[in-house]
CSV table of C-alpha atoms and ligand atoms in Angstrom, one decimal:
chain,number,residue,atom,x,y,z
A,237,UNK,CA,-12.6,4.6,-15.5
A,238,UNK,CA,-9.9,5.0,-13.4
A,239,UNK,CA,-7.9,7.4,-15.8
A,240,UNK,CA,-11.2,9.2,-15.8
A,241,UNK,CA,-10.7,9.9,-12.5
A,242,UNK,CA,-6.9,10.5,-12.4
A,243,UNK,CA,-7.2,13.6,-15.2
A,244,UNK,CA,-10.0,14.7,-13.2
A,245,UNK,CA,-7.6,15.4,-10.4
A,246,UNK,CA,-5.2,17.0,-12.6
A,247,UNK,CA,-7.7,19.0,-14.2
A,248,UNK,CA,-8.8,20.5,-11.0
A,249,UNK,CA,-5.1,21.4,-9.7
A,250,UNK,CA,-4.3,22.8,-13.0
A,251,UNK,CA,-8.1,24.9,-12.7
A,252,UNK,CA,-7.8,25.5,-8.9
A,253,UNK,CA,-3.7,25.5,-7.9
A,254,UNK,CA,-3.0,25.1,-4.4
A,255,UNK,CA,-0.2,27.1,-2.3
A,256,UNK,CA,0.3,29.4,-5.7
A,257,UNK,CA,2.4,32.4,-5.0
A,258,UNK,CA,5.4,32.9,-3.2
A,259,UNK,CA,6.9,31.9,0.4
A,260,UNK,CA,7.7,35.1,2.3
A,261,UNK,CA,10.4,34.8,3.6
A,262,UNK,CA,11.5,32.2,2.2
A,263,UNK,CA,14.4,29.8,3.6
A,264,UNK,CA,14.5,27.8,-0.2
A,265,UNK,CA,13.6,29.5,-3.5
A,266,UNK,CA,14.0,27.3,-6.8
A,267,UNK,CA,13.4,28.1,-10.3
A,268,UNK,CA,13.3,25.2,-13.0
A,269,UNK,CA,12.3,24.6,-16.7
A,270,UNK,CA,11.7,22.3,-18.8
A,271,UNK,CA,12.6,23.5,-22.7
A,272,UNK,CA,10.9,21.1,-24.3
A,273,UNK,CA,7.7,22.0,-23.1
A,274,UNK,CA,8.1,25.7,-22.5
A,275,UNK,CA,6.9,24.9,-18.6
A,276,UNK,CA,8.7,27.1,-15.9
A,277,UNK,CA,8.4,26.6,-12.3
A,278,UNK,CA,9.6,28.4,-8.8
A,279,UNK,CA,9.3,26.8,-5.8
A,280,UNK,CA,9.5,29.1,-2.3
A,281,UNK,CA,9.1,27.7,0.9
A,282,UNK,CA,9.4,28.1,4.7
A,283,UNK,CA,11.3,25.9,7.6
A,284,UNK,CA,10.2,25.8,11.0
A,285,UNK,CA,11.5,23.3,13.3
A,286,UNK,CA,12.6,21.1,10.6
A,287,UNK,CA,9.2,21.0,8.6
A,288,UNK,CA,8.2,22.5,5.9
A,289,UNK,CA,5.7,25.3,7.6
A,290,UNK,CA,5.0,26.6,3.7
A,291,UNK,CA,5.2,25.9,0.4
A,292,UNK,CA,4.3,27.7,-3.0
A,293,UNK,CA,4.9,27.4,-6.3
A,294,UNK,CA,4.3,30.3,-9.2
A,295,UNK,CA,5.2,29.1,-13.1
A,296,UNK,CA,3.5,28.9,-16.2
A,297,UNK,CA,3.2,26.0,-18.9
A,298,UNK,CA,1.1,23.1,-19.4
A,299,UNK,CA,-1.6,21.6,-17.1
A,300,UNK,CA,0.3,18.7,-16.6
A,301,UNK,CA,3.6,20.6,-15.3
A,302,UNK,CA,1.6,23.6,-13.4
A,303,UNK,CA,-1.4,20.3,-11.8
A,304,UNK,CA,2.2,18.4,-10.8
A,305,UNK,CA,3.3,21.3,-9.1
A,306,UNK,CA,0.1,22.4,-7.4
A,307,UNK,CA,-0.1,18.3,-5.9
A,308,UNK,CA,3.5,18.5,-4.7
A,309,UNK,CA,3.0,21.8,-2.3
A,310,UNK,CA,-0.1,20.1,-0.6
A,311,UNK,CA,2.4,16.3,-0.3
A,312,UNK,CA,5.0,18.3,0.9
A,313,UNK,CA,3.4,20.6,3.8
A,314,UNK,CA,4.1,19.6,6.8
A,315,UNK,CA,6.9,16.7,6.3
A,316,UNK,CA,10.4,17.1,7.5
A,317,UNK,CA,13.1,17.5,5.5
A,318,UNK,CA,14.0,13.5,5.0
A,319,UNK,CA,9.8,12.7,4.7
A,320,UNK,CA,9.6,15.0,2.1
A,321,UNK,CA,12.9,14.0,0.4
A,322,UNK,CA,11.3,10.6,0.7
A,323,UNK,CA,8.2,11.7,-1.4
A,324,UNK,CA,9.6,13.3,-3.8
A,325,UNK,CA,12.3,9.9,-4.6
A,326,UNK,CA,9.6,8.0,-4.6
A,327,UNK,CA,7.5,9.7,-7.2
A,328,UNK,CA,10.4,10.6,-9.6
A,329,UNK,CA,11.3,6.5,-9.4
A,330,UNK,CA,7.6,6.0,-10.0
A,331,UNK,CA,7.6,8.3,-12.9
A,332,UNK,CA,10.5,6.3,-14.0
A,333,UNK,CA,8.1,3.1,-14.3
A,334,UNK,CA,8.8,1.6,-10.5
A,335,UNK,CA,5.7,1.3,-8.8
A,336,UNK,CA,5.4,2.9,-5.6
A,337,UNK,CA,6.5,1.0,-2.4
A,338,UNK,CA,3.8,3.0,-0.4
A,339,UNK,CA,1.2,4.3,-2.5
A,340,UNK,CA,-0.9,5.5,0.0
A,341,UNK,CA,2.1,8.4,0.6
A,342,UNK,CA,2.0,9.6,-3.0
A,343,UNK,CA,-2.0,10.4,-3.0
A,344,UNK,CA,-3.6,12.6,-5.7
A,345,UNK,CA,0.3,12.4,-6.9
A,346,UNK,CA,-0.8,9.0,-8.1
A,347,UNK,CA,-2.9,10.6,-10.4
A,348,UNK,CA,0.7,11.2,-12.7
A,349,UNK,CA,1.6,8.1,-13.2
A,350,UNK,CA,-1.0,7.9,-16.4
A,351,UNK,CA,1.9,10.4,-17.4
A,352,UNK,CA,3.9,7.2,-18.5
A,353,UNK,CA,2.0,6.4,-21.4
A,354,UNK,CA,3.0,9.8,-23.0
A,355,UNK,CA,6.9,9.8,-22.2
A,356,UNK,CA,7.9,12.9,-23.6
A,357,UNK,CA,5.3,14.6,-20.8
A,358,UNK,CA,7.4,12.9,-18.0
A,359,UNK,CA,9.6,15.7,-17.8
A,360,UNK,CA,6.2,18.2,-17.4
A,361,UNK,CA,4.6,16.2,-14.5
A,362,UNK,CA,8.6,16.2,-12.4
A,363,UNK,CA,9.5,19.1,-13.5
A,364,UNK,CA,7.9,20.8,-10.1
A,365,UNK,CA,9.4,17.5,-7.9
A,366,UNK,CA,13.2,18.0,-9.3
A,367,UNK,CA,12.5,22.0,-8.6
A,368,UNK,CA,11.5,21.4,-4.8
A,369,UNK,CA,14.3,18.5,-4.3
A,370,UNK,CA,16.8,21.4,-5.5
A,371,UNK,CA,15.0,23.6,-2.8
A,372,UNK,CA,15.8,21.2,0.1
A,373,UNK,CA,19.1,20.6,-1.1
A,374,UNK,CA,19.7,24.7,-0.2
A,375,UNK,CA,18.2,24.0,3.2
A,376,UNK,CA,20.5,21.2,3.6
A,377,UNK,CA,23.8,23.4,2.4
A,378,UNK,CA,22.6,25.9,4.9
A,379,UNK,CA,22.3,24.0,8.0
A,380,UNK,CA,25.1,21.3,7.3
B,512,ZN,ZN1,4.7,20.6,-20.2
C-alpha cells in the first residue's frame, strides 16, 4: 500500500516536473551523469540573501533520475545554504540504507527510499542530489 503511494509520487514528478528549465542568471550551474543509466542532469539556481531564491533542473533519462530531480528543486527552495546542504546529506545517507533522523524534512523525497530494493537504480534517484551539492559547493568557493 504504501509503495503504492510512494511510485505514485514519483510518477507524477516524472509526468509533471517542477522548477524544469534553467535559472537565469544563475549563481550555480551543475551538470551530472550517471553512465550506467544513460540519465543526465543540470542543475541552475539563484542566491539571494543566503537562500536559495530558485532552482531548476533540465536532463533527460529515466523516471526515477528526472522524478528525483524534480522533488529536490521543490526540498531545496527556500533553505539556506547549510539547510539545504543538510537535506541533501541526509537523503544520500538514507539512500545509503540509514534511516532518516528527521523524516519529516525529506518529504515526498521519502518516496525514494523504495529505490533500495533495486540497488543498481540508487545512483538514478541521487544522481540530481550529488548534482545540486556540486552546485552549492561553487556558491561556497565563491563567497569563501
Ligand atoms: Zn536511471
Amino acid at each position: 500500500m504504501l509503495d503504492d503511494l510512494y511510485q505514485q509520487i514519483i510518477l507524477d514528478h516524472y509526468r509533471r516536473p517542477r522548477n524544469k528549465g534553467r535559472a537565469a542568471p544563475a549563481d550555480f550551474s551543475a551538470r551530472e551523469n550517471n553512465p550506467l543509466c544513460g540519465d543526465e542532469i543540470e542543475i541552475t539556481g539563484r542566491v539571494q540573501d543566503g537562500r536559495i531564491a530558485e532552482i531548476r533542473f533540465e536532463g533527460h533519462g529515466c523516471a526515477i533520475s528526472q522524478a528525483s530531480a524534480s522533488i529536490l528543486t521543490t526540498k531545496l527552495v527556500g533553505k539556506t545554504l547549510p539547510e539545504a546542504e543538510q537535506v541533501i546529506t541526509m537523503f544520500l545517507r538514507m539512500m545509503r540504507g540509514d534511516p532518516p533522523t528527521n523524516p519529516k524534512e525529506l518529504g515526498d523525497a521519502r518516496a525514494l527510499e523504495g529505490v533500495l530494493k533495486f540497488p543498481v537504480r540508487v545512483k538514478c534517484a541521487t544522481l540530481a542530489w550529488h548534482t545540486a551539492q556540486a552546485g552549492l559547493d561553487q556558491v561556497k568557493a565563491k563567497t569563501r
